[in-house]
Amino acid sequence: MPQPAIARIERGTVAPRFDTLQRLLAGAGATLEIAPRPGVGVDRSLIRESLRRSPEERVLAAGQAGRSLAAWTLESQRGRPS
């Protein structure tokens, strides 16, 4: 591929087609892999809500969540046949 074409891609003035991108990556010894973006599917409103709390409130909430999980685990084990 001519250097001026690569320079246009690097500057962002053109977007390479998929086959061009594959050729460039192959020349660099790399491949393109499709993967989900980090954070996609995360309910950020819950994170923002948690960050509005004080550190002490967050620790107390985490402790309560841990106790609830432990109680749920115990109850689910009781209902399981031995």
PDB file of N, CA and C in Angstrom, residues 6-81:
ATOM      1  N   ILE A   6      -1.528   5.377   3.450  1.00  0.00           N
ATOM      2  CA  ILE A   6      -1.409   5.080   4.886  1.00  0.00           C
ATOM      3  C   ILE A   6      -1.456   6.377   5.689  1.00  0.00           C
ATOM      4  N   ALA A   7      -0.794   7.409   5.200  1.00  0.00           N
ATOM      5  CA  ALA A   7      -0.787   8.698   5.897  1.00  0.00           C
ATOM      6  C   ALA A   7      -2.198   9.264   5.998  1.00  0.00           C
ATOM      7  N   ARG A   8      -3.013   9.133   4.936  1.00  0.00           N
ATOM      8  CA  ARG A   8      -4.393   9.630   4.991  1.00  0.00           C
ATOM      9  C   ARG A   8      -5.200   8.868   6.050  1.00  0.00           C
ATOM     10  N   ILE A   9      -4.971   7.569   6.149  1.00  0.00           N
ATOM     11  CA  ILE A   9      -5.657   6.768   7.171  1.00  0.00           C
ATOM     12  C   ILE A   9      -5.209   7.209   8.562  1.00  0.00           C
ATOM     13  N   GLU A  10      -3.893   7.391   8.724  1.00  0.00           N
ATOM     14  CA  GLU A  10      -3.356   7.804  10.029  1.00  0.00           C
ATOM     15  C   GLU A  10      -3.877   9.173  10.447  1.00  0.00           C
ATOM     16  N   ARG A  11      -4.028  10.084   9.484  1.00  0.00           N
ATOM     17  CA  ARG A  11      -4.550  11.427   9.794  1.00  0.00           C
ATOM     18  C   ARG A  11      -6.044  11.409  10.064  1.00  0.00           C
ATOM     19  N   GLY A  12      -6.713  10.331   9.662  1.00  0.00           N
ATOM     20  CA  GLY A  12      -8.150  10.256   9.857  1.00  0.00           C
ATOM     21  C   GLY A  12      -8.940  10.935   8.766  1.00  0.00           C
ATOM     22  N   THR A  13      -8.281  11.264   7.655  1.00  0.00           N
ATOM     23  CA  THR A  13      -9.013  11.909   6.563  1.00  0.00           C
ATOM     24  C   THR A  13      -9.797  10.893   5.742  1.00  0.00           C
ATOM     25  N   VAL A  14      -9.402   9.626   5.799  1.00  0.00           N
ATOM     26  CA  VAL A  14     -10.168   8.556   5.156  1.00  0.00           C
ATOM     27  C   VAL A  14     -10.286   7.393   6.137  1.00  0.00           C
ATOM     28  N   ALA A  15     -11.377   6.656   6.009  1.00  0.00           N
ATOM     29  CA  ALA A  15     -11.564   5.451   6.818  1.00  0.00           C
ATOM     30  C   ALA A  15     -11.307   4.247   5.913  1.00  0.00           C
ATOM     31  N   PRO A  16     -10.420   3.357   6.329  1.00  0.00           N
ATOM     32  CA  PRO A  16     -10.125   2.216   5.463  1.00  0.00           C
ATOM     33  C   PRO A  16     -11.299   1.251   5.395  1.00  0.00           C
ATOM     34  N   ARG A  17     -11.447   0.593   4.240  1.00  0.00           N
ATOM     35  CA  ARG A  17     -12.424  -0.469   4.128  1.00  0.00           C
ATOM     36  C   ARG A  17     -11.936  -1.651   4.959  1.00  0.00           C
ATOM     37  N   PHE A  18     -12.836  -2.580   5.214  1.00  0.00           N
ATOM     38  CA  PHE A  18     -12.497  -3.736   6.043  1.00  0.00           C
ATOM     39  C   PHE A  18     -11.341  -4.533   5.451  1.00  0.00           C
ATOM     40  N   ASP A  19     -11.369  -4.789   4.140  1.00  0.00           N
ATOM     41  CA  ASP A  19     -10.294  -5.578   3.536  1.00  0.00           C
ATOM     42  C   ASP A  19      -8.959  -4.843   3.599  1.00  0.00           C
ATOM     43  N   THR A  20      -8.992  -3.513   3.490  1.00  0.00           N
ATOM     44  CA  THR A  20      -7.766  -2.727   3.617  1.00  0.00           C
ATOM     45  C   THR A  20      -7.227  -2.823   5.040  1.00  0.00           C
ATOM     46  N   LEU A  21      -8.109  -2.724   6.007  1.00  0.00           N
ATOM     47  CA  LEU A  21      -7.701  -2.834   7.403  1.00  0.00           C
ATOM     48  C   LEU A  21      -7.090  -4.206   7.677  1.00  0.00           C
ATOM     49  N   GLN A  22      -7.696  -5.249   7.135  1.00  0.00           N
ATOM     50  CA  GLN A  22      -7.145  -6.595   7.304  1.00  0.00           C
ATOM     51  C   GLN A  22      -5.734  -6.687   6.719  1.00  0.00           C
ATOM     52  N   ARG A  23      -5.525  -6.112   5.521  1.00  0.00           N
ATOM     53  CA  ARG A  23      -4.192  -6.145   4.899  1.00  0.00           C
ATOM     54  C   ARG A  23      -3.166  -5.403   5.743  1.00  0.00           C
ATOM     55  N   LEU A  24      -3.556  -4.229   6.253  1.00  0.00           N
ATOM     56  CA  LEU A  24      -2.633  -3.450   7.085  1.00  0.00           C
ATOM     57  C   LEU A  24      -2.272  -4.202   8.364  1.00  0.00           C
ATOM     58  N   LEU A  25      -3.272  -4.804   8.990  1.00  0.00           N
ATOM     59  CA  LEU A  25      -3.023  -5.558  10.216  1.00  0.00           C
ATOM     60  C   LEU A  25      -2.159  -6.783   9.941  1.00  0.00           C
ATOM     61  N   ALA A  26      -2.427  -7.469   8.839  1.00  0.00           N
ATOM     62  CA  ALA A  26      -1.621  -8.644   8.495  1.00  0.00           C
ATOM     63  C   ALA A  26      -0.160  -8.243   8.289  1.00  0.00           C
ATOM     64  N   GLY A  27       0.053  -7.100   7.666  1.00  0.00           N
ATOM     65  CA  GLY A  27       1.419  -6.608   7.470  1.00  0.00           C
ATOM     66  C   GLY A  27       2.127  -6.303   8.779  1.00  0.00           C
ATOM     67  N   ALA A  28       1.357  -6.002   9.806  1.00  0.00           N
ATOM     68  CA  ALA A  28       1.930  -5.725  11.129  1.00  0.00           C
ATOM     69  C   ALA A  28       1.947  -6.971  12.006  1.00  0.00           C
ATOM     70  N   GLY A  29       1.511  -8.105  11.427  1.00  0.00           N
ATOM     71  CA  GLY A  29       1.490  -9.348  12.199  1.00  0.00           C
ATOM     72  C   GLY A  29       0.350  -9.420  13.195  1.00  0.00           C
ATOM     73  N   ALA A  30      -0.740  -8.724  12.900  1.00  0.00           N
ATOM     74  CA  ALA A  30      -1.881  -8.690  13.823  1.00  0.00           C
ATOM     75  C   ALA A  30      -3.155  -9.082  13.081  1.00  0.00           C
ATOM     76  N   THR A  31      -4.187  -9.343  13.837  1.00  0.00           N
ATOM     77  CA  THR A  31      -5.496  -9.640  13.269  1.00  0.00           C
ATOM     78  C   THR A  31      -6.535  -8.782  13.978  1.00  0.00           C
ATOM     79  N   LEU A  32      -7.686  -8.690  13.371  1.00  0.00           N
ATOM     80  CA  LEU A  32      -8.790  -7.945  13.962  1.00  0.00           C
ATOM     81  C   LEU A  32      -9.696  -8.926  14.682  1.00  0.00           C
ATOM     82  N   GLU A  33     -10.037  -8.613  15.908  1.00  0.00           N
ATOM     83  CA  GLU A  33     -10.921  -9.467  16.692  1.00  0.00           C
ATOM     84  C   GLU A  33     -12.104  -8.653  17.161  1.00  0.00           C
ATOM     85  N   ILE A  34     -13.289  -9.197  16.988  1.00  0.00           N
ATOM     86  CA  ILE A  34     -14.510  -8.530  17.436  1.00  0.00           C
ATOM     87  C   ILE A  34     -14.742  -8.913  18.893  1.00  0.00           C
ATOM     88  N   ALA A  35     -14.941  -7.912  19.740  1.00  0.00           N
ATOM     89  CA  ALA A  35     -15.181  -8.153  21.168  1.00  0.00           C
ATOM     90  C   ALA A  35     -16.142  -7.078  21.680  1.00  0.00           C
ATOM     91  N   PRO A  36     -16.932  -7.404  22.687  1.00  0.00           N
ATOM     92  CA  PRO A  36     -17.830  -6.394  23.246  1.00  0.00           C
ATOM     93  C   PRO A  36     -17.040  -5.266  23.898  1.00  0.00           C
ATOM     94  N   ARG A  37     -17.590  -4.070  23.830  1.00  0.00           N
ATOM     95  CA  ARG A  37     -16.946  -2.923  24.467  1.00  0.00           C
ATOM     96  C   ARG A  37     -17.074  -3.045  25.981  1.00  0.00           C
ATOM     97  N   PRO A  38     -16.010  -2.716  26.698  1.00  0.00           N
ATOM     98  CA  PRO A  38     -16.122  -2.737  28.158  1.00  0.00           C
ATOM     99  C   PRO A  38     -17.186  -1.759  28.616  1.00  0.00           C
ATOM    100  N   GLY A  39     -17.982  -2.174  29.554  1.00  0.00           N
ATOM    101  CA  GLY A  39     -18.998  -1.297  30.116  1.00  0.00           C
ATOM    102  C   GLY A  39     -20.320  -1.348  29.401  1.00  0.00           C
ATOM    103  N   VAL A  40     -20.388  -1.970  28.226  1.00  0.00           N
ATOM    104  CA  VAL A  40     -21.662  -2.062  27.518  1.00  0.00           C
ATOM    105  C   VAL A  40     -22.551  -3.027  28.281  1.00  0.00           C
ATOM    106  N   GLY A  41     -23.767  -2.627  28.546  1.00  0.00           N
ATOM    107  CA  GLY A  41     -24.680  -3.460  29.303  1.00  0.00           C
ATOM    108  C   GLY A  41     -24.640  -3.179  30.802  1.00  0.00           C
ATOM    109  N   VAL A  42     -23.765  -2.284  31.215  1.00  0.00           N
ATOM    110  CA  VAL A  42     -23.671  -1.929  32.629  1.00  0.00           C
ATOM    111  C   VAL A  42     -24.663  -0.804  32.921  1.00  0.00           C
ATOM    112  N   ASP A  43     -25.421  -0.957  33.991  1.00  0.00           N
ATOM    113  CA  ASP A  43     -26.368   0.088  34.378  1.00  0.00           C
ATOM    114  C   ASP A  43     -25.600   1.173  35.128  1.00  0.00           C
ATOM    115  N   ARG A  44     -25.177   2.180  34.408  1.00  0.00           N
ATOM    116  CA  ARG A  44     -24.360   3.242  35.006  1.00  0.00           C
ATOM    117  C   ARG A  44     -25.139   4.067  36.030  1.00  0.00           C
ATOM    118  N   SER A  45     -26.469   4.052  35.957  1.00  0.00           N
ATOM    119  CA  SER A  45     -27.250   4.808  36.934  1.00  0.00           C
ATOM    120  C   SER A  45     -27.040   4.239  38.335  1.00  0.00           C
ATOM    121  N   LEU A  46     -26.869   2.917  38.439  1.00  0.00           N
ATOM    122  CA  LEU A  46     -26.608   2.324  39.751  1.00  0.00           C
ATOM    123  C   LEU A  46     -25.240   2.741  40.278  1.00  0.00           C
ATOM    124  N   ILE A  47     -24.265   2.859  39.391  1.00  0.00           N
ATOM    125  CA  ILE A  47     -22.926   3.306  39.796  1.00  0.00           C
ATOM    126  C   ILE A  47     -23.002   4.749  40.276  1.00  0.00           C
ATOM    127  N   ARG A  48     -23.675   5.602  39.502  1.00  0.00           N
ATOM    128  CA  ARG A  48     -23.795   7.012  39.908  1.00  0.00           C
ATOM    129  C   ARG A  48     -24.514   7.141  41.244  1.00  0.00           C
ATOM    130  N   GLU A  49     -25.567   6.343  41.428  1.00  0.00           N
ATOM    131  CA  GLU A  49     -26.313   6.375  42.687  1.00  0.00           C
ATOM    132  C   GLU A  49     -25.405   5.982  43.851  1.00  0.00           C
ATOM    133  N   SER A  50     -24.599   4.951  43.648  1.00  0.00           N
ATOM    134  CA  SER A  50     -23.692   4.505  44.702  1.00  0.00           C
ATOM    135  C   SER A  50     -22.653   5.579  45.025  1.00  0.00           C
ATOM    136  N   LEU A  51     -22.151   6.252  43.994  1.00  0.00           N
ATOM    137  CA  LEU A  51     -21.116   7.268  44.218  1.00  0.00           C
ATOM    138  C   LEU A  51     -21.664   8.518  44.906  1.00  0.00           C
ATOM    139  N   ARG A  52     -22.980   8.704  44.895  1.00  0.00           N
ATOM    140  CA  ARG A  52     -23.562   9.841  45.628  1.00  0.00           C
ATOM    141  C   ARG A  52     -23.533   9.604  47.134  1.00  0.00           C
ATOM    142  N   ARG A  53     -23.417   8.329  47.527  1.00  0.00           N
ATOM    143  CA  ARG A  53     -23.363   8.004  48.957  1.00  0.00           C
ATOM    144  C   ARG A  53     -21.985   8.321  49.520  1.00  0.00           C
ATOM    145  N   SER A  54     -21.939   8.502  50.819  1.00  0.00           N
ATOM    146  CA  SER A  54     -20.640   8.698  51.473  1.00  0.00           C
ATOM    147  C   SER A  54     -19.917   7.355  51.517  1.00  0.00           C
ATOM    148  N   PRO A  55     -18.603   7.375  51.717  1.00  0.00           N
ATOM    149  CA  PRO A  55     -17.876   6.102  51.825  1.00  0.00           C
ATOM    150  C   PRO A  55     -18.449   5.205  52.924  1.00  0.00           C
ATOM    151  N   GLU A  56     -18.852   5.791  54.046  1.00  0.00           N
ATOM    152  CA  GLU A  56     -19.417   5.009  55.140  1.00  0.00           C
ATOM    153  C   GLU A  56     -20.717   4.334  54.719  1.00  0.00           C
ATOM    154  N   GLU A  57     -21.563   5.086  54.000  1.00  0.00           N
ATOM    155  CA  GLU A  57     -22.827   4.513  53.521  1.00  0.00           C
ATOM    156  C   GLU A  57     -22.578   3.373  52.537  1.00  0.00           C
ATOM    157  N   ARG A  58     -21.552   3.528  51.702  1.00  0.00           N
ATOM    158  CA  ARG A  58     -21.240   2.460  50.736  1.00  0.00           C
ATOM    159  C   ARG A  58     -20.755   1.210  51.446  1.00  0.00           C
ATOM    160  N   VAL A  59     -19.939   1.385  52.486  1.00  0.00           N
ATOM    161  CA  VAL A  59     -19.455   0.226  53.247  1.00  0.00           C
ATOM    162  C   VAL A  59     -20.630  -0.478  53.927  1.00  0.00           C
ATOM    163  N   LEU A  60     -21.524   0.289  54.536  1.00  0.00           N
ATOM    164  CA  LEU A  60     -22.685  -0.312  55.192  1.00  0.00           C
ATOM    165  C   LEU A  60     -23.568  -1.054  54.179  1.00  0.00           C
ATOM    166  N   ALA A  61     -23.755  -0.460  52.998  1.00  0.00           N
ATOM    167  CA  ALA A  61     -24.569  -1.102  51.965  1.00  0.00           C
ATOM    168  C   ALA A  61     -23.906  -2.388  51.478  1.00  0.00           C
ATOM    169  N   ALA A  62     -22.593  -2.370  51.350  1.00  0.00           N
ATOM    170  CA  ALA A  62     -21.876  -3.577  50.919  1.00  0.00           C
ATOM    171  C   ALA A  62     -22.003  -4.670  51.975  1.00  0.00           C
ATOM    172  N   GLY A  63     -21.918  -4.291  53.247  1.00  0.00           N
ATOM    173  CA  GLY A  63     -22.090  -5.269  54.324  1.00  0.00           C
ATOM    174  C   GLY A  63     -23.479  -5.883  54.302  1.00  0.00           C
ATOM    175  N   GLN A  64     -24.487  -5.043  54.091  1.00  0.00           N
ATOM    176  CA  GLN A  64     -25.866  -5.549  54.019  1.00  0.00           C
ATOM    177  C   GLN A  64     -26.036  -6.475  52.823  1.00  0.00           C
ATOM    178  N   ALA A  65     -25.454  -6.113  51.700  1.00  0.00           N
ATOM    179  CA  ALA A  65     -25.540  -6.966  50.509  1.00  0.00           C
ATOM    180  C   ALA A  65     -24.871  -8.311  50.771  1.00  0.00           C
ATOM    181  N   GLY A  66     -23.742  -8.296  51.470  1.00  0.00           N
ATOM    182  CA  GLY A  66     -23.056  -9.540  51.810  1.00  0.00           C
ATOM    183  C   GLY A  66     -23.893 -10.418  52.724  1.00  0.00           C
ATOM    184  N   ARG A  67     -24.530  -9.804  53.716  1.00  0.00           N
ATOM    185  CA  ARG A  67     -25.393 -10.572  54.620  1.00  0.00           C
ATOM    186  C   ARG A  67     -26.588 -11.146  53.877  1.00  0.00           C
ATOM    187  N   SER A  68     -27.159 -10.361  52.971  1.00  0.00           N
ATOM    188  CA  SER A  68     -28.292 -10.847  52.181  1.00  0.00           C
ATOM    189  C   SER A  68     -27.878 -12.013  51.299  1.00  0.00           C
ATOM    190  N   LEU A  69     -26.710 -11.920  50.697  1.00  0.00           N
ATOM    191  CA  LEU A  69     -26.224 -13.008  49.852  1.00  0.00           C
ATOM    192  C   LEU A  69     -25.974 -14.265  50.683  1.00  0.00           C
ATOM    193  N   ALA A  70     -25.393 -14.100  51.861  1.00  0.00           N
ATOM    194  CA  ALA A  70     -25.146 -15.253  52.724  1.00  0.00           C
ATOM    195  C   ALA A  70     -26.459 -15.910  53.138  1.00  0.00           C
ATOM    196  N   ALA A  71     -27.468 -15.110  53.477  1.00  0.00           N
ATOM    197  CA  ALA A  71     -28.773 -15.661  53.864  1.00  0.00           C
ATOM    198  C   ALA A  71     -29.423 -16.372  52.681  1.00  0.00           C
ATOM    199  N   TRP A  72     -29.331 -15.777  51.500  1.00  0.00           N
ATOM    200  CA  TRP A  72     -29.905 -16.411  50.307  1.00  0.00           C
ATOM    201  C   TRP A  72     -29.205 -17.734  50.015  1.00  0.00           C
ATOM    202  N   THR A  73     -27.874 -17.763  50.140  1.00  0.00           N
ATOM    203  CA  THR A  73     -27.107 -18.985  49.888  1.00  0.00           C
ATOM    204  C   THR A  73     -27.517 -20.076  50.857  1.00  0.00           C
ATOM    205  N   LEU A  74     -27.652 -19.721  52.141  1.00  0.00           N
ATOM    206  CA  LEU A  74     -28.062 -20.692  53.161  1.00  0.00           C
ATOM    207  C   LEU A  74     -29.440 -21.241  52.855  1.00  0.00           C
ATOM    208  N   GLU A  75     -30.384 -20.365  52.515  1.00  0.00           N
ATOM    209  CA  GLU A  75     -31.742 -20.798  52.193  1.00  0.00           C
ATOM    210  C   GLU A  75     -31.762 -21.698  50.961  1.00  0.00           C
ATOM    211  N   SER A  76     -30.964 -21.372  49.974  1.00  0.00           N
ATOM    212  CA  SER A  76     -30.971 -22.187  48.754  1.00  0.00           C
ATOM    213  C   SER A  76     -30.360 -23.567  49.022  1.00  0.00           C
ATOM    214  N   GLN A  77     -29.404 -23.640  49.932  1.00  0.00           N
ATOM    215  CA  GLN A  77     -28.801 -24.933  50.278  1.00  0.00           C
ATOM    216  C   GLN A  77     -29.757 -25.784  51.097  1.00  0.00           C
ATOM    217  N   ARG A  78     -30.570 -25.164  51.919  1.00  0.00           N
ATOM    218  CA  ARG A  78     -31.560 -25.905  52.712  1.00  0.00           C
ATOM    219  C   ARG A  78     -32.594 -26.575  51.819  1.00  0.00           C
ATOM    220  N   GLY A  79     -32.951 -25.914  50.745  1.00  0.00           N
ATOM    221  CA  GLY A  79     -33.952 -26.446  49.842  1.00  0.00           C
ATOM    222  C   GLY A  79     -33.420 -27.507  48.896  1.00  0.00           C
ATOM    223  N   ARG A  80     -32.102 -27.699  48.890  1.00  0.00           N
ATOM    224  CA  ARG A  80     -31.479 -28.663  47.988  1.00  0.00           C
ATOM    225  C   ARG A  80     -31.441 -30.051  48.631  1.00  0.00           C
ATOM    226  N   PRO A  81     -31.879 -31.104  47.920  1.00  0.00           N
ATOM    227  CA  PRO A  81     -31.793 -32.440  48.482  1.00  0.00           C
ATOM    228  C   PRO A  81     -30.343 -32.874  48.682  1.00  0.00           C
TER     229      PRO A  81
END
